[in-house]
Short mmCIF file of C-alpha atoms in Angstrom, two decimals:
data_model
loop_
_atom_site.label_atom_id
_atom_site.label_comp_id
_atom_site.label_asym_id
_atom_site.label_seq_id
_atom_site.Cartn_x
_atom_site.Cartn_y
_atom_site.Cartn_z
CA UNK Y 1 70.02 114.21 131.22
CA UNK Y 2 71.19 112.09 128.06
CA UNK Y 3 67.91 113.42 126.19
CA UNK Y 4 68.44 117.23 127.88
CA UNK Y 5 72.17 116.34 125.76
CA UNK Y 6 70.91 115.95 122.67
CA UNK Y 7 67.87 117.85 122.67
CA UNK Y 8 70.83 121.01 123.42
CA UNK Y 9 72.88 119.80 120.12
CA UNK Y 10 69.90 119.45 117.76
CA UNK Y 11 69.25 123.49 118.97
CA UNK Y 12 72.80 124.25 118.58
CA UNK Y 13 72.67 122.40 115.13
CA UNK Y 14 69.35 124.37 113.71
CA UNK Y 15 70.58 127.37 115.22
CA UNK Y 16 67.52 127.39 117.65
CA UNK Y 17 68.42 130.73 120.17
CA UNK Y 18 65.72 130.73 122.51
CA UNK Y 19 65.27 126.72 123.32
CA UNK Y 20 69.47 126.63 123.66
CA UNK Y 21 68.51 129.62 126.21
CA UNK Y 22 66.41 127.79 127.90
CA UNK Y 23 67.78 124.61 127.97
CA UNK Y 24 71.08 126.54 129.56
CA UNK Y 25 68.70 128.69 132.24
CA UNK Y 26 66.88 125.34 133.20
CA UNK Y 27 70.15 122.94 133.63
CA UNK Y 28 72.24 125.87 134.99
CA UNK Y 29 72.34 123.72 138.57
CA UNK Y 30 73.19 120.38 137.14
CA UNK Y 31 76.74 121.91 135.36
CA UNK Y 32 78.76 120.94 137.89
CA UNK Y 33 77.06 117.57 138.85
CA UNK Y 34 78.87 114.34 138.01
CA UNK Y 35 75.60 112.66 136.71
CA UNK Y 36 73.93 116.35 135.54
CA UNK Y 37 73.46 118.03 132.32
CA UNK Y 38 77.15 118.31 130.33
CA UNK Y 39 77.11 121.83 128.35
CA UNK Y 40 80.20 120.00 127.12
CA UNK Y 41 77.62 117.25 125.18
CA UNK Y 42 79.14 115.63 122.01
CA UNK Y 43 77.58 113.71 119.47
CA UNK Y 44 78.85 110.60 117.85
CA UNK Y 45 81.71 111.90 116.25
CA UNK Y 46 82.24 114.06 119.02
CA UNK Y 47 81.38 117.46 118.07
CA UNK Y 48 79.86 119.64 121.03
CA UNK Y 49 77.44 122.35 120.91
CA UNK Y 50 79.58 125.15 120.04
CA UNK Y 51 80.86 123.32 117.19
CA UNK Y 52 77.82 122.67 115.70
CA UNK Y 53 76.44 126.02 116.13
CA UNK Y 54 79.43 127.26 114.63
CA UNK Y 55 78.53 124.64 110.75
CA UNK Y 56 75.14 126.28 111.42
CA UNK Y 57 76.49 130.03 111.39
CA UNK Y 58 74.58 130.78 114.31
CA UNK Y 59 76.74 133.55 115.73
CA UNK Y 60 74.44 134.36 118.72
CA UNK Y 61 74.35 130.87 120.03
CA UNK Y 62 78.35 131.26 119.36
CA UNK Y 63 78.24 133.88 121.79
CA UNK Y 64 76.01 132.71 124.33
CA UNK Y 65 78.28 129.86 124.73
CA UNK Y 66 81.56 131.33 124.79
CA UNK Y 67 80.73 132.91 127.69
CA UNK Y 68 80.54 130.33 129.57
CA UNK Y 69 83.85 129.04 131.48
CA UNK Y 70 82.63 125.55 131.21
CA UNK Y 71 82.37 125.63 128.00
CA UNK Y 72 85.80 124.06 125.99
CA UNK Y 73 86.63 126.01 122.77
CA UNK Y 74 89.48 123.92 122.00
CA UNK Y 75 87.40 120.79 122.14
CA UNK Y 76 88.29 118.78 119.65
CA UNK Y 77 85.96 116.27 117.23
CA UNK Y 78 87.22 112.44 115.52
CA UNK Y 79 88.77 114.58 113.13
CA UNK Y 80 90.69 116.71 115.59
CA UNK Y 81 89.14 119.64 114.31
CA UNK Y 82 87.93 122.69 116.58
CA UNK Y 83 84.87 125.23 116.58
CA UNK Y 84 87.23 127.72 115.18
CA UNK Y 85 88.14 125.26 112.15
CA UNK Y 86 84.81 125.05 111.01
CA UNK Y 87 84.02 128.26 111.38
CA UNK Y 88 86.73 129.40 109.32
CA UNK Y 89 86.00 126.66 106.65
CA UNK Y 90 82.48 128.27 106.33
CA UNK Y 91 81.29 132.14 105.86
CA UNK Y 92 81.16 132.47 109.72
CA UNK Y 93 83.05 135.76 109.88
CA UNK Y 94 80.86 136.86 113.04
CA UNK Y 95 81.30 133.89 114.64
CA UNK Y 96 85.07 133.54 113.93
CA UNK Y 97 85.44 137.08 115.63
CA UNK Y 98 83.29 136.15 118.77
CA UNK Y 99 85.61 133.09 118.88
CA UNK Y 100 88.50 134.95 118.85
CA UNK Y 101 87.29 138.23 121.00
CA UNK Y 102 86.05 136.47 123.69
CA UNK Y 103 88.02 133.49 124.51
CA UNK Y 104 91.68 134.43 125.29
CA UNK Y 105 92.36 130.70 126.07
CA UNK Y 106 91.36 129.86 122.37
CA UNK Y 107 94.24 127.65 120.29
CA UNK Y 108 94.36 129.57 117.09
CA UNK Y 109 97.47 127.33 115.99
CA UNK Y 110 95.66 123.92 117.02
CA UNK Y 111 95.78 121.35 114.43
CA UNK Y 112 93.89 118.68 113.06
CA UNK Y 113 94.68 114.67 112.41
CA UNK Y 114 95.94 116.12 108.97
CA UNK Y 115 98.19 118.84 110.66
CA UNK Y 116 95.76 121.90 109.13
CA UNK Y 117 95.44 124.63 111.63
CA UNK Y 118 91.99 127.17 111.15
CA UNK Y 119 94.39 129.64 109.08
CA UNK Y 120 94.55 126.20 106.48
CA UNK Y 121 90.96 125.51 106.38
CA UNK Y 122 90.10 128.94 105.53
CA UNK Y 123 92.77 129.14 102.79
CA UNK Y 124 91.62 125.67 101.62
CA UNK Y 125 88.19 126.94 101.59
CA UNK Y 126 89.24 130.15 99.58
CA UNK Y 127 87.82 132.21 102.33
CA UNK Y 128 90.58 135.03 102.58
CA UNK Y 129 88.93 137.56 104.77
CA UNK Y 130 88.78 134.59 107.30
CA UNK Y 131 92.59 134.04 107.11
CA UNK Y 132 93.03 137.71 107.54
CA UNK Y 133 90.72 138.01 110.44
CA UNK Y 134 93.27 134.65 112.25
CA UNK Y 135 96.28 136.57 111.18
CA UNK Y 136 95.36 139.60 112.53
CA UNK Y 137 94.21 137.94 116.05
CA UNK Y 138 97.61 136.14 115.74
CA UNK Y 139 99.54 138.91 115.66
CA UNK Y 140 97.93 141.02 117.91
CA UNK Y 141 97.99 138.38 120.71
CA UNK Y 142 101.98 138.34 119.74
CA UNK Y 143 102.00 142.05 120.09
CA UNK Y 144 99.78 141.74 123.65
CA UNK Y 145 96.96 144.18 122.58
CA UNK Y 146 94.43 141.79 123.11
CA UNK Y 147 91.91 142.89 125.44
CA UNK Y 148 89.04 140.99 127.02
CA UNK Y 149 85.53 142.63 126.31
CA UNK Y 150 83.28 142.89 129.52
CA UNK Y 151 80.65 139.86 130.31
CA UNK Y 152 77.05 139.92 129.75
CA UNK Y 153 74.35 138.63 131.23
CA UNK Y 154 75.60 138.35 134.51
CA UNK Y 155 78.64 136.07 133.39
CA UNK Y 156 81.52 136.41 135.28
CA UNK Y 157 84.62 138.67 133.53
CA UNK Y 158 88.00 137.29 132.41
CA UNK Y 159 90.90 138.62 134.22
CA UNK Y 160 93.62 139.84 132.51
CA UNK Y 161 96.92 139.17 134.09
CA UNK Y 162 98.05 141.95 136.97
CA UNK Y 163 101.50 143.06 135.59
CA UNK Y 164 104.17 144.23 138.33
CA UNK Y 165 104.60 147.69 138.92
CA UNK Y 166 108.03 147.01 139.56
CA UNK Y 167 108.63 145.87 136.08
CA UNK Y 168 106.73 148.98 134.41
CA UNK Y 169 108.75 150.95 136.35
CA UNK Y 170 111.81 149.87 135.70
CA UNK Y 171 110.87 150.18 131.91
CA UNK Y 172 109.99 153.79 132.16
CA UNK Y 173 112.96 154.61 134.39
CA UNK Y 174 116.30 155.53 132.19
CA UNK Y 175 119.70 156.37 133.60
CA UNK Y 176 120.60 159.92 133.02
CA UNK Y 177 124.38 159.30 131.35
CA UNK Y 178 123.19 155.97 128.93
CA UNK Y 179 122.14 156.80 125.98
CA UNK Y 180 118.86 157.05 124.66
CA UNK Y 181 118.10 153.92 122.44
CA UNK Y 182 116.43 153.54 119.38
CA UNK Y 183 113.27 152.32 119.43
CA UNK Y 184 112.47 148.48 119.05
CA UNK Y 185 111.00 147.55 115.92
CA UNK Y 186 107.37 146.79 115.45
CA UNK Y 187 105.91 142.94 115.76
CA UNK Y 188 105.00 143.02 112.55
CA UNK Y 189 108.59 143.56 111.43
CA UNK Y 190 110.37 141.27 113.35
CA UNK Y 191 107.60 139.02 112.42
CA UNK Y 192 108.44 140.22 108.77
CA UNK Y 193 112.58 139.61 109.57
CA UNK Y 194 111.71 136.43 111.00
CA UNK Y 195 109.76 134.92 108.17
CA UNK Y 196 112.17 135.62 105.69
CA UNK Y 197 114.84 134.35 108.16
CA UNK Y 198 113.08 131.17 108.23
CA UNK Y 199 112.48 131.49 104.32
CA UNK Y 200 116.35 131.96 103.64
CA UNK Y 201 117.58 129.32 106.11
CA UNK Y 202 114.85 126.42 104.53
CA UNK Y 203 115.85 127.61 101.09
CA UNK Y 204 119.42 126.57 101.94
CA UNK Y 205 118.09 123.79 103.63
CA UNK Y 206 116.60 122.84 100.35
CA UNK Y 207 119.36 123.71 98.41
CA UNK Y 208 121.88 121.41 100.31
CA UNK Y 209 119.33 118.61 100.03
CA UNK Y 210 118.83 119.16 95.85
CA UNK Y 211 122.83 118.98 96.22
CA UNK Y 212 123.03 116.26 98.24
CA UNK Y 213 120.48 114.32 96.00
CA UNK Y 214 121.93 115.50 92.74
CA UNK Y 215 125.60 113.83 94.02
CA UNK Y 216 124.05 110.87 95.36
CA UNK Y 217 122.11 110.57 91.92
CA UNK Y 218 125.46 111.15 90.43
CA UNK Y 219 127.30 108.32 92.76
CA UNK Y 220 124.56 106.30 92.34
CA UNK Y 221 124.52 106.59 88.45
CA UNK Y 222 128.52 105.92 88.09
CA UNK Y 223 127.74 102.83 90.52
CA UNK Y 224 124.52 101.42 87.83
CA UNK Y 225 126.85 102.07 85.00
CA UNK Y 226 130.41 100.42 86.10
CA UNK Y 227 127.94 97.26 86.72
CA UNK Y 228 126.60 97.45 83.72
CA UNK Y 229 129.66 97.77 82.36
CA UNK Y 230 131.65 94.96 84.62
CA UNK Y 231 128.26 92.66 83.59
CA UNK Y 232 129.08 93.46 79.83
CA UNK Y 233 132.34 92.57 79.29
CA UNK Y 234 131.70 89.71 81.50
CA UNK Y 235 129.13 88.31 78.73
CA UNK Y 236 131.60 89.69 76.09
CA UNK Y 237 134.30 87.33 77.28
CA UNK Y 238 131.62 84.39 77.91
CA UNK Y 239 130.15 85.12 73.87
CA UNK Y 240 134.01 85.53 72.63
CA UNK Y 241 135.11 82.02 74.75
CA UNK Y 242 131.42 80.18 73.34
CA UNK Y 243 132.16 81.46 69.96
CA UNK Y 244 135.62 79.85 70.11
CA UNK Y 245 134.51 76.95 71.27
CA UNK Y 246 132.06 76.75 68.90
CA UNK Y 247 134.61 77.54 66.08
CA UNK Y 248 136.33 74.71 66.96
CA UNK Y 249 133.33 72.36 67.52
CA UNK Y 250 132.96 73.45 63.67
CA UNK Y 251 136.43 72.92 62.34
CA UNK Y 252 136.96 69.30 64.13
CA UNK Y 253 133.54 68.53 62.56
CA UNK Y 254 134.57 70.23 59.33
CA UNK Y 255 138.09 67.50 59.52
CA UNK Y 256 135.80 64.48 60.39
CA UNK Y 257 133.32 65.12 57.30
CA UNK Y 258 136.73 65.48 54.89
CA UNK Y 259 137.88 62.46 56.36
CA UNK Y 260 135.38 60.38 55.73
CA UNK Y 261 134.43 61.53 52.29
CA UNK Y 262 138.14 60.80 51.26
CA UNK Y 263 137.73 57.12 52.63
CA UNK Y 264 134.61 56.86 51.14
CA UNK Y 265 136.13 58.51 47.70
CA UNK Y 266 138.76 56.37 47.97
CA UNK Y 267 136.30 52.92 48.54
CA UNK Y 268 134.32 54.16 45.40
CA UNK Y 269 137.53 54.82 42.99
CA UNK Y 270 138.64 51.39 44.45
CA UNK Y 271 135.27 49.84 43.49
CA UNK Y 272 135.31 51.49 39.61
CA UNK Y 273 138.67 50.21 39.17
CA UNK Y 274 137.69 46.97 39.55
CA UNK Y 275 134.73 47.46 37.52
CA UNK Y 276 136.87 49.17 35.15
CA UNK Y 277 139.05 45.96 34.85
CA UNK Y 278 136.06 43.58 35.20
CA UNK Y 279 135.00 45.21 32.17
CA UNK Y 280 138.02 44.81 29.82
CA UNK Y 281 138.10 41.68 30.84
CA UNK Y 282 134.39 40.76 29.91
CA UNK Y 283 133.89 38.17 27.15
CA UNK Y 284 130.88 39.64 25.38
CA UNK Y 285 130.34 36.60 22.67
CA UNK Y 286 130.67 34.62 25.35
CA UNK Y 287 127.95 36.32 27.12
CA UNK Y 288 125.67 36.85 23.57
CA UNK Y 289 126.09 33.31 23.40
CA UNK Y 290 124.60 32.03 27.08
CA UNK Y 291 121.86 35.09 27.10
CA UNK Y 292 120.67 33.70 23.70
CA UNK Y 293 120.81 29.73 25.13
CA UNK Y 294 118.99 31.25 28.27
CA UNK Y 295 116.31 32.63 26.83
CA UNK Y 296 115.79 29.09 25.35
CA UNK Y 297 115.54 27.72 28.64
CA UNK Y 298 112.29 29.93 29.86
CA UNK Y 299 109.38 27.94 30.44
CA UNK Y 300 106.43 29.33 28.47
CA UNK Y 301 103.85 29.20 30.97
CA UNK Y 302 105.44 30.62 34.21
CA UNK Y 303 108.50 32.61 32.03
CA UNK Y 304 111.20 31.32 34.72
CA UNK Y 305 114.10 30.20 33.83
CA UNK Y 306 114.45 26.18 34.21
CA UNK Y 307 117.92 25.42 35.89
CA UNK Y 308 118.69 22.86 37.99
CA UNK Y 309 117.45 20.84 39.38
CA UNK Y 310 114.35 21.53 37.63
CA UNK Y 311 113.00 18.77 35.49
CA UNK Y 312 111.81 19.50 31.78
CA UNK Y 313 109.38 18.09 29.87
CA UNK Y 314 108.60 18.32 25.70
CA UNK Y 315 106.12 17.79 23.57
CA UNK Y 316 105.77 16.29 20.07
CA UNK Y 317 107.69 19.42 18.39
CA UNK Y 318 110.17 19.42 21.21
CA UNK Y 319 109.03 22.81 23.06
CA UNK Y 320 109.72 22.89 26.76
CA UNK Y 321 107.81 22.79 29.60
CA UNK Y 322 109.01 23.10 33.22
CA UNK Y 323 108.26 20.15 35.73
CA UNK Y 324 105.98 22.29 38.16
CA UNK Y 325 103.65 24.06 35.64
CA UNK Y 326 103.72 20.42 33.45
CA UNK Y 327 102.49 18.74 36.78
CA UNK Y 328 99.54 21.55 36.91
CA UNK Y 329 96.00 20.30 35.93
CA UNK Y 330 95.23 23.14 33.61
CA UNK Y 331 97.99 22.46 31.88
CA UNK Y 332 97.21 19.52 29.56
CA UNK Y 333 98.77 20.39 26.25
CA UNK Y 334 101.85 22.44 25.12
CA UNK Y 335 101.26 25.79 25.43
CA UNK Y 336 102.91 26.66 22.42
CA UNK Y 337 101.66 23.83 19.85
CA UNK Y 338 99.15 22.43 21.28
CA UNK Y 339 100.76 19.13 21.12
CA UNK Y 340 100.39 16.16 23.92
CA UNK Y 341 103.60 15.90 25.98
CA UNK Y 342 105.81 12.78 25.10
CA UNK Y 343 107.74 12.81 27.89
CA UNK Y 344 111.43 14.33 29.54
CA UNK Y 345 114.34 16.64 27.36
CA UNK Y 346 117.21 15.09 28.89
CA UNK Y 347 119.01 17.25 26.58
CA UNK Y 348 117.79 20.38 27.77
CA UNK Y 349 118.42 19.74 31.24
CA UNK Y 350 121.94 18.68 30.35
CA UNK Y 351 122.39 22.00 28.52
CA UNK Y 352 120.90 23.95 31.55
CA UNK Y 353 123.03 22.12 33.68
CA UNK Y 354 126.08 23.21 31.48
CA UNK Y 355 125.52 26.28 30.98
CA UNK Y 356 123.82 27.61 34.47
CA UNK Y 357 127.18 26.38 36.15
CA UNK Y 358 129.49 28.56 34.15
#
C-alpha cells in the first residue's frame, strides 16, 4: 500500500485526473483499514495529496479530494503550511475557491512556523485577487452566509447546523409597547469599527511605548553623562594632585642643582685664589734659570731628563750621556761628537741632584 501511497502523490503532483480517479475507486475499501491505503499519504516533508495538487494548479483533482471526509484540509507540511497556503501563494484562484466552497471545516486563519496565515502568502506573493477572494470567505463565514454546495458523485452532503425554532422565533416576535429598534449595523461595519478600534488603541499602545523609551533614553542619557562627568573631575583632581607633585619633584630638584653648583662655584673660586696667589708669588728667574739648566740635563739619545739616581757619562768634549742608553751596544760613540766616552760627569750628576730637589 506504501507504493499505492506514492504512486497517488506523484498523480496529485503532475496533476494526473484519471489515474488519481482510479487509484481512489480501486483503494476505496482499504480507507478505513489500519494497514490499507492512507488518502491522507505524505511525502517526506509531509505534504499530502491535496497539497501537492494544489503547487500543481490542478483544480479538478482539488475538488475530487475535498470531497472526501477523510481527506484533512488543514493538514499541515514541515513548514506548517496548508493546501490553502500554497494555493494562495500560486495563481490557483479555482482551486482557492473549491478550498474555500466546499470545506466549511477549512482554517482560513491557520498559520505557519513563521506565523503567515494564506491571506500573507498571497500578499507576499503579490497575488491580490487571492487575498480578496480569503477576505471575502472571511467575512462571509463572520456574517454566516456560507452555504454548503450539494455533493457529487455520490459523496455524502455536509450538514449545516439545525438552528432552533425557538430561537428564530423569539427573534421575529416583538412586544407590541417596546419600541421598534434600529437596525444592527452590517458585519462589514462593525468589522470596519473594530479595525480602527484596534488601530487607535495599538497606536496609543505605540505611543506610550515611544514615550516610555524616549524618557528612559532621557534617564538613561542624564545617568551616562553624570558618570562621565563624576569620572572627569575624578581624573581632573588626580592630573591637578600629579601635576603638583610633579611641580614639586621639579622645584626640590631645581634647589639641589643650585646647591651644588654654588659648592662647586665656591670649590673653583677657592681653587683660582690660590692659583691667583701661587702666581704672584712665582719666582720666574728662578724658574728661567732651572728650565734652562734642565734642558742641559736631557740625554741626547733617549731625550729624558737624567735625575737621580741616574748615572751620567761624557765624552772627550764633555757632552752627556745617560747610564742606560751609554750601557746600549749601538751606542758606541757620543752621539753628538762622535767622540769615545772617557768616563762619569760627577759634576753633572751633582748639579742634577741640586737642582731636581728644589
Amino acid at each position: 500500500m506504501a507504493r499505492a501511497g506514492e504512486v497517488f502523490l506523484e498523480s496529485c503532483l503532475e496533476g494526473d485526473l484519471d489515474r488519481v480517479t482510479r487509484i481512489l475507486k480501486r483503494e476505496r475499501r482499504y480507507w478505513k483499514s489500519k494497514n490499507g491505503f492512507d488518502i491522507n499519504f505524505s511525502d517526506k516533508n509531509r505534504r499530502t495529496g491535496l497539497m501537492l495538487a494544489c503547487l500543481s494548479n490542478s483544480p479538478a483533482i482539488v475538488d475530487l479530494l475535498v470531497q472526501r471526509s477523510e481527506v484533512w484540509v488543514n493538514a499541515v507540511d514541515v513548514f506548517g503550511a496548508t493546501a490553502l497556503m500554497y494555493a494562495a501563494q500560486l495563481d490557483n484562484q479555482d482551486c482557492i475557491q473549491i478550498l474555500l466552497e466546499r470545506r466549511r471545516d477549512i482554517d482560513i486563519d491557520e498559520e505557519d512556523r513563521d506565523n503567515r496565515n494564506a491571506e500573507d502568502y498571497a500578499r507576499d506573493s503579490g497575488r491580490q485577487n487571492n487575498v480578496s477572494m480569503i477576505r471575502q470567505a472571511r467575512a462571509d463565514r463572520m456574517r454566516g452566509s456560507w452555504t454548503e454546495p450539494a455533493g457529487e458523485d455520490g459523496i455524502e452532503d455536509y450538514l449545516d447546523p439545525v438552528e432552533d425554532p425557538t430561537e428564530s422565533q423569539e427573534l421575529d416576535i416583538q412586544p407590541e409597547n417596546e419600541p421598534v429598534q434600529h437596525l444592527q449595523p452590517s458585519v462589514s461595519d462593525q468589522l470596519e469599527d473594530k479595525c480602527l478600534a484596534n488601530f487607535h488603541q495599538e497606536r496609543s499602545r505605540l505611543q506610550q511605548k515611544l514615550e516610555d523609551l524616549r524618557k528612559g533614553s532621557e534617564e538613561e542619557e542624564k545617568l551616562i553623562n553624570g558618570q562621565i562627568e563624576e569620572k572627569r573631575e575624578s581624573l581632573q583632581r588626580e592630573f591637578d594632585e600629579r601635576l603638583k607633585n610633579l611641580e614639586e619633584d621639579r622645584q626640590i630638584r631645581l634647589d639641589q642643582l643650585s646647591k651644588k653648583y654654588r659648592a662647586e662655584r665656591d670649590s673653583v673660586e677657592a681653587v683660582i685664589k690660590k692659583l691667583s696667589l701661587c702666581l704672584d708669588r712665582f719666582d720666574w728667574e728662578k724658574f728661567l734659570r732651572i728650565s734652562s739648566s734642565v734642558s742641559e740635563l736631557e740625554c741626547p739619545v733617549c731625550l729624558e731628563e737624567m735625575r737621580p739616581p741616574v748615572k751620567i757619562w761624557q765624552c772627550s768634549d764633555g757632552h752627556p750621556v745617560c747610564d742606560q742608553c751609554r750601557r746600549r751596544p749601538q751606542v758606541t760613540s757620543c752621539p753628538v761628537c762622535r767622540q769615545e766616552f772617557i768616563g762619569r760627569n760627577i759634576l753633572a750628576e751633582r748639579i742634577a741632584a741640586t737642582i731636581f730637589t728644589e
